[in-house]
Amino acid sequence: MRRITSREFQRNFGRFQDEALKAPLSITRNGRERLVLLSIEEYTRLKRRDRRAIAVENLSDAEIEAIRLAEPPAEAAQYDHEFNAQDSANS
């Protein structure tokens, strides 16, 4: 990622705005990275990847039961050999 100073950023905002559409830019202040400028498309992509972690104790009984009863999709069977190999190695 390209690094620029906050002073450079202030002086050439338009230019760096255009550059950030192609690749994120790291903006530094006093030699330390402080901000990242990136396109809205990249920001949206990253936000879609956000996940929320929930502690088991915060799940309802219905949610725990749904997890207990869940079955993997048929296409997951192609990975059974990996589980079986790991299970054998741990025995």
Short mmCIF file of N, CA, C and O in Angstrom, two decimals:
data_model
loop_
_atom_site.label_atom_id
_atom_site.label_comp_id
_atom_site.label_asym_id
_atom_site.label_seq_id
_atom_site.Cartn_x
_atom_site.Cartn_y
_atom_site.Cartn_z
N MET A 1 0.85 -1.17 0.00
CA MET A 1 0.00 0.00 0.00
C MET A 1 0.90 1.23 0.00
O MET A 1 1.85 1.32 0.76
N ARG A 2 0.57 2.16 -0.83
CA ARG A 2 1.36 3.39 -0.91
C ARG A 2 1.12 4.26 0.31
O ARG A 2 -0.02 4.42 0.76
N ARG A 3 2.20 4.81 0.84
CA ARG A 3 2.11 5.69 2.01
C ARG A 3 2.36 7.13 1.59
O ARG A 3 3.27 7.41 0.82
N ILE A 4 1.52 8.03 2.10
CA ILE A 4 1.69 9.46 1.85
C ILE A 4 1.54 10.18 3.18
O ILE A 4 0.87 9.70 4.09
N THR A 5 2.15 11.35 3.26
CA THR A 5 2.02 12.14 4.49
C THR A 5 0.71 12.90 4.47
O THR A 5 0.13 13.16 3.41
N SER A 6 0.28 13.31 5.65
CA SER A 6 -0.96 14.08 5.72
C SER A 6 -0.80 15.42 5.00
O SER A 6 -1.74 15.93 4.39
N ARG A 7 0.40 15.95 5.03
CA ARG A 7 0.66 17.21 4.32
C ARG A 7 0.51 17.01 2.80
O ARG A 7 -0.14 17.83 2.14
N GLU A 8 1.11 15.93 2.27
CA GLU A 8 0.94 15.64 0.84
C GLU A 8 -0.53 15.47 0.50
O GLU A 8 -1.00 15.94 -0.53
N PHE A 9 -1.23 14.75 1.37
CA PHE A 9 -2.65 14.50 1.14
C PHE A 9 -3.44 15.81 1.07
O PHE A 9 -4.26 16.00 0.17
N GLN A 10 -3.17 16.72 1.99
CA GLN A 10 -3.88 18.00 1.99
C GLN A 10 -3.58 18.82 0.74
O GLN A 10 -4.47 19.46 0.18
N ARG A 11 -2.36 18.80 0.30
CA ARG A 11 -1.96 19.60 -0.88
C ARG A 11 -2.48 19.03 -2.19
O ARG A 11 -2.66 19.77 -3.15
N ASN A 12 -2.67 17.72 -2.25
CA ASN A 12 -3.04 17.06 -3.51
C ASN A 12 -4.26 16.16 -3.33
O ASN A 12 -4.29 15.04 -3.83
N PHE A 13 -5.25 16.66 -2.63
CA PHE A 13 -6.42 15.86 -2.31
C PHE A 13 -7.05 15.21 -3.54
O PHE A 13 -7.32 14.02 -3.56
N GLY A 14 -7.27 15.99 -4.58
CA GLY A 14 -7.91 15.48 -5.80
C GLY A 14 -7.13 14.34 -6.42
O GLY A 14 -7.71 13.32 -6.83
N ARG A 15 -5.84 14.50 -6.51
CA ARG A 15 -4.98 13.46 -7.10
C ARG A 15 -5.06 12.17 -6.28
O ARG A 15 -5.23 11.08 -6.82
N PHE A 16 -4.95 12.30 -4.96
CA PHE A 16 -4.97 11.10 -4.12
C PHE A 16 -6.35 10.47 -4.05
O PHE A 16 -6.49 9.26 -3.91
N GLN A 17 -7.35 11.30 -4.19
CA GLN A 17 -8.72 10.78 -4.25
C GLN A 17 -8.85 9.86 -5.47
O GLN A 17 -9.41 8.76 -5.36
N ASP A 18 -8.32 10.29 -6.59
CA ASP A 18 -8.35 9.46 -7.80
C ASP A 18 -7.51 8.20 -7.63
O ASP A 18 -7.92 7.11 -8.05
N GLU A 19 -6.35 8.31 -7.00
CA GLU A 19 -5.49 7.14 -6.79
C GLU A 19 -6.16 6.11 -5.89
O GLU A 19 -6.03 4.91 -6.10
N ALA A 20 -6.88 6.59 -4.88
CA ALA A 20 -7.53 5.68 -3.94
C ALA A 20 -8.65 4.87 -4.60
O ALA A 20 -9.04 3.83 -4.07
N LEU A 21 -9.14 5.33 -5.73
CA LEU A 21 -10.14 4.54 -6.47
C LEU A 21 -9.51 3.28 -7.04
O LEU A 21 -10.20 2.28 -7.26
N LYS A 22 -8.20 3.32 -7.27
CA LYS A 22 -7.49 2.17 -7.83
C LYS A 22 -6.90 1.27 -6.76
O LYS A 22 -6.87 0.05 -6.91
N ALA A 23 -6.38 1.87 -5.68
CA ALA A 23 -5.76 1.10 -4.61
C ALA A 23 -5.77 1.95 -3.33
O ALA A 23 -5.59 3.16 -3.40
N PRO A 24 -5.95 1.31 -2.17
CA PRO A 24 -5.95 2.08 -0.92
C PRO A 24 -4.64 2.82 -0.68
O PRO A 24 -3.58 2.37 -1.11
N LEU A 25 -4.73 3.95 -0.01
CA LEU A 25 -3.57 4.75 0.34
C LEU A 25 -3.49 4.86 1.86
O LEU A 25 -4.49 5.10 2.53
N SER A 26 -2.29 4.75 2.39
CA SER A 26 -2.05 4.93 3.82
C SER A 26 -1.60 6.37 4.03
O SER A 26 -0.66 6.84 3.38
N ILE A 27 -2.26 7.07 4.93
CA ILE A 27 -1.92 8.47 5.21
C ILE A 27 -1.23 8.51 6.58
O ILE A 27 -1.78 8.03 7.57
N THR A 28 -0.03 9.08 6.59
CA THR A 28 0.75 9.12 7.82
C THR A 28 0.76 10.52 8.43
O THR A 28 0.56 11.51 7.73
N ARG A 29 1.01 10.54 9.72
CA ARG A 29 1.20 11.80 10.43
C ARG A 29 2.32 11.57 11.43
O ARG A 29 2.29 10.61 12.19
N ASN A 30 3.32 12.43 11.37
CA ASN A 30 4.50 12.28 12.22
C ASN A 30 5.13 10.89 12.06
O ASN A 30 5.57 10.28 13.02
N GLY A 31 5.11 10.40 10.83
CA GLY A 31 5.75 9.12 10.52
C GLY A 31 4.94 7.88 10.87
O GLY A 31 5.36 6.78 10.60
N ARG A 32 3.76 8.06 11.45
CA ARG A 32 2.91 6.92 11.82
C ARG A 32 1.69 6.84 10.94
O ARG A 32 1.06 7.86 10.65
N GLU A 33 1.34 5.62 10.55
CA GLU A 33 0.13 5.45 9.77
C GLU A 33 -1.08 5.80 10.64
O GLU A 33 -1.19 5.33 11.76
N ARG A 34 -1.94 6.65 10.09
CA ARG A 34 -3.11 7.10 10.86
C ARG A 34 -4.43 6.76 10.19
O ARG A 34 -5.40 6.46 10.85
N LEU A 35 -4.46 6.87 8.86
CA LEU A 35 -5.70 6.68 8.11
C LEU A 35 -5.44 5.87 6.86
O LEU A 35 -4.32 5.82 6.37
N VAL A 36 -6.52 5.32 6.32
CA VAL A 36 -6.46 4.67 5.02
C VAL A 36 -7.58 5.26 4.17
O VAL A 36 -8.73 5.35 4.62
N LEU A 37 -7.24 5.66 2.97
CA LEU A 37 -8.22 6.18 2.03
C LEU A 37 -8.46 5.10 0.99
O LEU A 37 -7.51 4.60 0.38
N LEU A 38 -9.73 4.71 0.83
CA LEU A 38 -10.04 3.66 -0.15
C LEU A 38 -11.37 3.95 -0.81
O LEU A 38 -12.16 4.77 -0.33
N SER A 39 -11.60 3.26 -1.92
CA SER A 39 -12.83 3.48 -2.68
C SER A 39 -14.03 2.95 -1.91
O SER A 39 -13.91 2.06 -1.06
N ILE A 40 -15.20 3.47 -2.24
CA ILE A 40 -16.42 2.99 -1.60
C ILE A 40 -16.67 1.53 -1.94
O ILE A 40 -17.17 0.77 -1.11
N GLU A 41 -16.27 1.10 -3.12
CA GLU A 41 -16.43 -0.31 -3.50
C GLU A 41 -15.61 -1.21 -2.59
O GLU A 41 -16.09 -2.24 -2.12
N GLU A 42 -14.37 -0.82 -2.31
CA GLU A 42 -13.52 -1.62 -1.43
C GLU A 42 -14.06 -1.59 0.00
O GLU A 42 -14.09 -2.61 0.68
N TYR A 43 -14.52 -0.44 0.45
CA TYR A 43 -15.10 -0.33 1.78
C TYR A 43 -16.33 -1.23 1.90
O TYR A 43 -16.48 -1.97 2.88
N THR A 44 -17.19 -1.20 0.91
CA THR A 44 -18.40 -2.02 0.92
C THR A 44 -18.05 -3.50 0.93
O THR A 44 -18.65 -4.29 1.65
N ARG A 45 -17.04 -3.87 0.15
CA ARG A 45 -16.60 -5.28 0.12
C ARG A 45 -16.12 -5.71 1.50
O ARG A 45 -16.48 -6.78 1.99
N LEU A 46 -15.34 -4.87 2.14
CA LEU A 46 -14.83 -5.20 3.47
C LEU A 46 -15.96 -5.27 4.50
O LEU A 46 -15.96 -6.14 5.37
N LYS A 47 -16.92 -4.37 4.41
CA LYS A 47 -18.04 -4.37 5.35
C LYS A 47 -18.88 -5.63 5.20
O LYS A 47 -19.39 -6.16 6.18
N ARG A 48 -19.02 -6.11 3.97
CA ARG A 48 -19.79 -7.34 3.76
C ARG A 48 -19.12 -8.52 4.47
O ARG A 48 -19.78 -9.47 4.85
N ARG A 49 -17.81 -8.43 4.64
CA ARG A 49 -17.07 -9.51 5.29
C ARG A 49 -17.13 -9.42 6.81
O ARG A 49 -16.67 -10.32 7.49
N ASP A 50 -17.65 -8.32 7.34
CA ASP A 50 -17.78 -8.19 8.79
C ASP A 50 -18.62 -9.34 9.32
O ASP A 50 -19.63 -9.71 8.73
N ARG A 51 -18.19 -9.84 10.43
CA ARG A 51 -18.98 -10.89 11.08
C ARG A 51 -19.15 -10.51 12.53
O ARG A 51 -18.28 -9.92 13.14
N ARG A 52 -20.26 -10.92 13.04
CA ARG A 52 -20.54 -10.64 14.44
C ARG A 52 -20.37 -11.93 15.23
O ARG A 52 -20.94 -12.95 14.90
N ALA A 53 -19.57 -11.89 16.25
CA ALA A 53 -19.36 -13.06 17.11
C ALA A 53 -20.39 -13.03 18.23
O ALA A 53 -20.65 -11.99 18.83
N ILE A 54 -20.95 -14.19 18.51
CA ILE A 54 -21.93 -14.31 19.57
C ILE A 54 -21.44 -15.40 20.53
O ILE A 54 -21.12 -16.51 20.11
N ALA A 55 -21.38 -15.08 21.78
CA ALA A 55 -20.96 -16.06 22.78
C ALA A 55 -22.04 -17.12 22.92
O ALA A 55 -23.24 -16.83 22.84
N VAL A 56 -21.63 -18.35 23.11
CA VAL A 56 -22.58 -19.46 23.22
C VAL A 56 -23.62 -19.20 24.29
O VAL A 56 -24.81 -19.49 24.11
N GLU A 57 -23.19 -18.64 25.40
CA GLU A 57 -24.14 -18.39 26.49
C GLU A 57 -25.21 -17.36 26.14
O GLU A 57 -26.21 -17.24 26.83
N ASN A 58 -25.02 -16.62 25.05
CA ASN A 58 -26.01 -15.65 24.61
C ASN A 58 -27.00 -16.21 23.59
O ASN A 58 -27.90 -15.52 23.15
N LEU A 59 -26.80 -17.48 23.20
CA LEU A 59 -27.73 -18.11 22.26
C LEU A 59 -28.95 -18.61 23.00
O LEU A 59 -28.87 -19.07 24.15
N SER A 60 -30.09 -18.54 22.33
CA SER A 60 -31.32 -19.07 22.93
C SER A 60 -31.31 -20.59 22.83
O SER A 60 -30.55 -21.18 22.06
N ASP A 61 -32.18 -21.23 23.59
CA ASP A 61 -32.30 -22.69 23.52
C ASP A 61 -32.68 -23.13 22.11
O ASP A 61 -32.19 -24.14 21.61
N ALA A 62 -33.55 -22.35 21.45
CA ALA A 62 -33.97 -22.69 20.09
C ALA A 62 -32.79 -22.61 19.11
O ALA A 62 -32.66 -23.46 18.22
N GLU A 63 -31.94 -21.61 19.28
CA GLU A 63 -30.77 -21.49 18.41
C GLU A 63 -29.79 -22.63 18.63
O GLU A 63 -29.25 -23.20 17.67
N ILE A 64 -29.57 -23.00 19.88
CA ILE A 64 -28.67 -24.12 20.18
C ILE A 64 -29.23 -25.42 19.61
O ILE A 64 -28.50 -26.22 19.02
N GLU A 65 -30.52 -25.61 19.72
CA GLU A 65 -31.15 -26.82 19.17
C GLU A 65 -31.05 -26.82 17.64
O GLU A 65 -30.79 -27.87 17.04
N ALA A 66 -31.22 -25.68 17.01
CA ALA A 66 -31.10 -25.60 15.55
C ALA A 66 -29.68 -25.96 15.12
O ALA A 66 -29.49 -26.67 14.12
N ILE A 67 -28.68 -25.52 15.85
CA ILE A 67 -27.29 -25.86 15.53
C ILE A 67 -27.07 -27.36 15.72
O ILE A 67 -26.45 -28.03 14.89
N ARG A 68 -27.61 -27.91 16.81
CA ARG A 68 -27.44 -29.34 17.09
C ARG A 68 -28.05 -30.20 15.98
O ARG A 68 -27.49 -31.22 15.59
N LEU A 69 -29.15 -29.76 15.42
CA LEU A 69 -29.85 -30.52 14.39
C LEU A 69 -29.36 -30.24 12.98
O LEU A 69 -29.78 -30.91 12.03
N ALA A 70 -28.48 -29.26 12.82
CA ALA A 70 -28.02 -28.85 11.49
C ALA A 70 -27.27 -29.99 10.80
O ALA A 70 -26.52 -30.74 11.43
N GLU A 71 -27.48 -30.11 9.52
CA GLU A 71 -26.80 -31.11 8.69
C GLU A 71 -25.99 -30.38 7.62
O GLU A 71 -26.47 -29.40 7.05
N PRO A 72 -24.78 -30.85 7.34
CA PRO A 72 -24.00 -30.20 6.29
C PRO A 72 -24.63 -30.47 4.93
O PRO A 72 -25.28 -31.50 4.73
N PRO A 73 -24.42 -29.57 3.97
CA PRO A 73 -24.95 -29.82 2.63
C PRO A 73 -24.24 -31.01 1.99
O PRO A 73 -23.11 -31.34 2.36
N ALA A 74 -24.89 -31.65 1.05
CA ALA A 74 -24.33 -32.85 0.40
C ALA A 74 -22.96 -32.59 -0.20
O ALA A 74 -22.07 -33.45 -0.14
N GLU A 75 -22.74 -31.41 -0.77
CA GLU A 75 -21.44 -31.12 -1.41
C GLU A 75 -20.29 -31.07 -0.41
O GLU A 75 -19.12 -31.16 -0.78
N ALA A 76 -20.60 -30.97 0.88
CA ALA A 76 -19.54 -30.96 1.89
C ALA A 76 -18.90 -32.34 2.06
O ALA A 76 -17.81 -32.46 2.60
N ALA A 77 -19.56 -33.38 1.57
CA ALA A 77 -19.03 -34.74 1.70
C ALA A 77 -17.67 -34.89 1.03
O ALA A 77 -16.87 -35.74 1.43
N GLN A 78 -17.37 -34.05 0.06
CA GLN A 78 -16.08 -34.13 -0.62
C GLN A 78 -14.91 -33.84 0.32
O GLN A 78 -13.77 -34.13 0.00
N TYR A 79 -15.18 -33.27 1.49
CA TYR A 79 -14.13 -32.94 2.46
C TYR A 79 -14.07 -33.94 3.62
O TYR A 79 -13.27 -33.78 4.53
N ASP A 80 -14.92 -34.97 3.60
CA ASP A 80 -14.93 -35.94 4.69
C ASP A 80 -13.56 -36.57 4.92
O ASP A 80 -13.17 -36.83 6.05
N HIS A 81 -12.82 -36.81 3.85
CA HIS A 81 -11.50 -37.44 3.99
C HIS A 81 -10.57 -36.59 4.85
O HIS A 81 -9.73 -37.12 5.58
N GLU A 82 -10.72 -35.27 4.80
CA GLU A 82 -9.87 -34.40 5.61
C GLU A 82 -10.21 -34.56 7.09
O GLU A 82 -9.33 -34.63 7.95
N PHE A 83 -11.47 -34.64 7.39
CA PHE A 83 -11.89 -34.82 8.77
C PHE A 83 -11.44 -36.18 9.29
O PHE A 83 -10.92 -36.31 10.38
N ASN A 84 -11.65 -37.21 8.48
CA ASN A 84 -11.26 -38.55 8.87
C ASN A 84 -9.76 -38.68 9.07
O ASN A 84 -9.31 -39.34 9.99
N ALA A 85 -8.97 -38.02 8.21
CA ALA A 85 -7.52 -38.06 8.34
C ALA A 85 -7.10 -37.35 9.62
O ALA A 85 -6.21 -37.83 10.34
N GLN A 86 -7.71 -36.24 9.93
CA GLN A 86 -7.38 -35.49 11.15
C GLN A 86 -7.79 -36.30 12.37
O GLN A 86 -7.07 -36.38 13.36
N ASP A 87 -8.96 -36.96 12.30
CA ASP A 87 -9.45 -37.76 13.40
C ASP A 87 -8.49 -38.93 13.67
O ASP A 87 -8.18 -39.23 14.82
N SER A 88 -7.98 -39.55 12.62
CA SER A 88 -7.03 -40.66 12.76
C SER A 88 -5.72 -40.19 13.36
O SER A 88 -5.11 -40.89 14.17
N ALA A 89 -5.27 -39.01 12.98
CA ALA A 89 -4.00 -38.47 13.48
C ALA A 89 -4.10 -38.15 14.97
O ALA A 89 -3.10 -38.22 15.68
N ASN A 90 -5.28 -37.78 15.44
CA ASN A 90 -5.47 -37.43 16.84
C ASN A 90 -5.69 -38.63 17.74
O ASN A 90 -5.77 -38.52 18.94
N SER A 91 -5.84 -39.83 17.15
CA SER A 91 -6.11 -41.04 17.94
C SER A 91 -4.84 -41.67 18.44
O SER A 91 -3.78 -41.54 18.00
#
